[in-house]
Short mmCIF file of C-alpha atoms in Angstrom, two decimals:
data_model
loop_
_atom_site.label_atom_id
_atom_site.label_comp_id
_atom_site.label_asym_id
_atom_site.label_seq_id
_atom_site.Cartn_x
_atom_site.Cartn_y
_atom_site.Cartn_z
CA MET A 182 110.08 87.99 111.56
CA ARG A 183 106.62 87.65 110.11
CA ARG A 184 105.38 85.73 113.15
CA SER A 185 106.03 88.72 115.42
CA PHE A 186 103.38 90.69 113.48
CA TYR A 187 100.64 88.07 113.62
CA ARG A 188 97.69 88.45 115.95
CA SER A 189 94.84 85.99 116.00
CA ASN A 190 92.30 88.81 116.34
CA ASP A 191 93.68 91.01 113.52
CA GLU A 192 93.19 89.36 110.14
CA SER A 193 93.95 92.52 108.14
CA ARG A 194 97.40 92.77 109.70
CA THR A 195 98.13 89.13 108.85
CA VAL A 196 97.14 89.70 105.20
CA MET A 197 99.30 92.84 105.03
CA VAL A 198 102.38 91.07 106.43
CA ASN A 199 101.95 88.10 104.12
CA ASP A 200 101.98 90.51 101.15
CA MET A 201 105.29 92.11 102.23
CA GLU A 202 108.47 91.13 100.46
CA PHE A 203 111.45 90.80 102.77
CA LEU A 204 114.37 91.22 100.39
CA PRO A 205 118.06 90.81 101.15
CA ILE A 206 120.21 93.89 101.63
CA ARG A 207 122.29 94.22 98.49
CA THR A 208 125.57 95.37 99.98
CA THR A 209 128.69 93.92 101.51
CA ASN A 210 128.99 96.67 104.13
CA TYR A 211 126.02 96.02 106.39
CA THR A 212 127.22 98.39 109.11
CA GLU A 213 127.30 101.33 106.70
CA SER A 214 123.84 100.43 105.41
CA VAL A 215 122.41 100.37 108.95
CA LEU A 216 124.12 103.66 109.86
CA ASP A 217 122.65 105.31 106.73
CA ASP A 218 119.18 104.14 107.75
CA VAL A 219 119.72 105.31 111.34
CA ALA A 220 120.73 108.78 110.12
CA LEU A 221 117.63 108.95 107.93
CA VAL A 222 115.37 108.10 110.87
CA GLU A 223 117.23 110.08 113.54
CA PHE A 224 117.17 113.36 111.59
CA HIS A 225 113.77 112.99 109.94
CA PRO A 226 111.54 116.01 110.69
CA LEU A 227 108.66 113.77 111.77
CA VAL A 228 110.75 111.99 114.42
CA LYS A 229 110.75 113.78 117.76
CA ALA A 230 114.18 115.20 118.66
CA GLY A 231 115.85 113.12 121.34
CA SER A 232 114.01 109.92 120.42
CA LYS A 233 116.03 106.78 121.06
CA VAL A 234 117.20 105.27 117.78
CA THR A 235 119.21 102.06 117.56
CA GLY A 236 120.61 100.09 114.66
CA TRP A 237 121.06 96.33 114.51
CA ILE A 238 122.29 93.67 112.10
CA TYR A 239 120.47 90.34 112.24
CA ASN A 240 122.49 87.74 110.39
CA ILE A 241 120.69 84.53 109.52
CA GLY A 242 123.29 81.80 109.80
CA THR A 243 123.23 78.17 108.84
CA SER A 244 122.13 75.44 111.24
CA GLY A 245 120.61 77.93 113.69
CA GLY A 246 123.76 80.04 113.96
CA ASP A 247 121.93 83.37 113.81
CA THR A 248 123.66 86.43 115.27
CA VAL A 249 122.43 89.86 116.31
CA THR A 250 124.85 92.78 116.51
CA GLN A 251 124.07 96.30 117.68
CA VAL A 252 125.93 98.82 115.52
CA TYR A 253 124.31 102.04 116.75
CA PRO A 254 124.82 103.51 119.21
CA THR A 255 128.28 102.07 119.58
CA ALA A 256 129.94 101.41 122.92
CA ALA A 257 132.31 104.24 123.79
#
């Protein structure tokens, strides 16, 4: 994830990202955690009403078995 923030012409951004701590989510219900975060963003007064908000779970698997699952919005 850090690599997506790097830019060769922006050293301050690189320093900032290297100082970030990416910690694990401490829950067993990842979907609920994502939906809580989505609600916080979607109904925040500084977020324009009608803005597109999505929620995803990126699971880092072993031996390159990573998975990405969209949990919001859900398929009807």
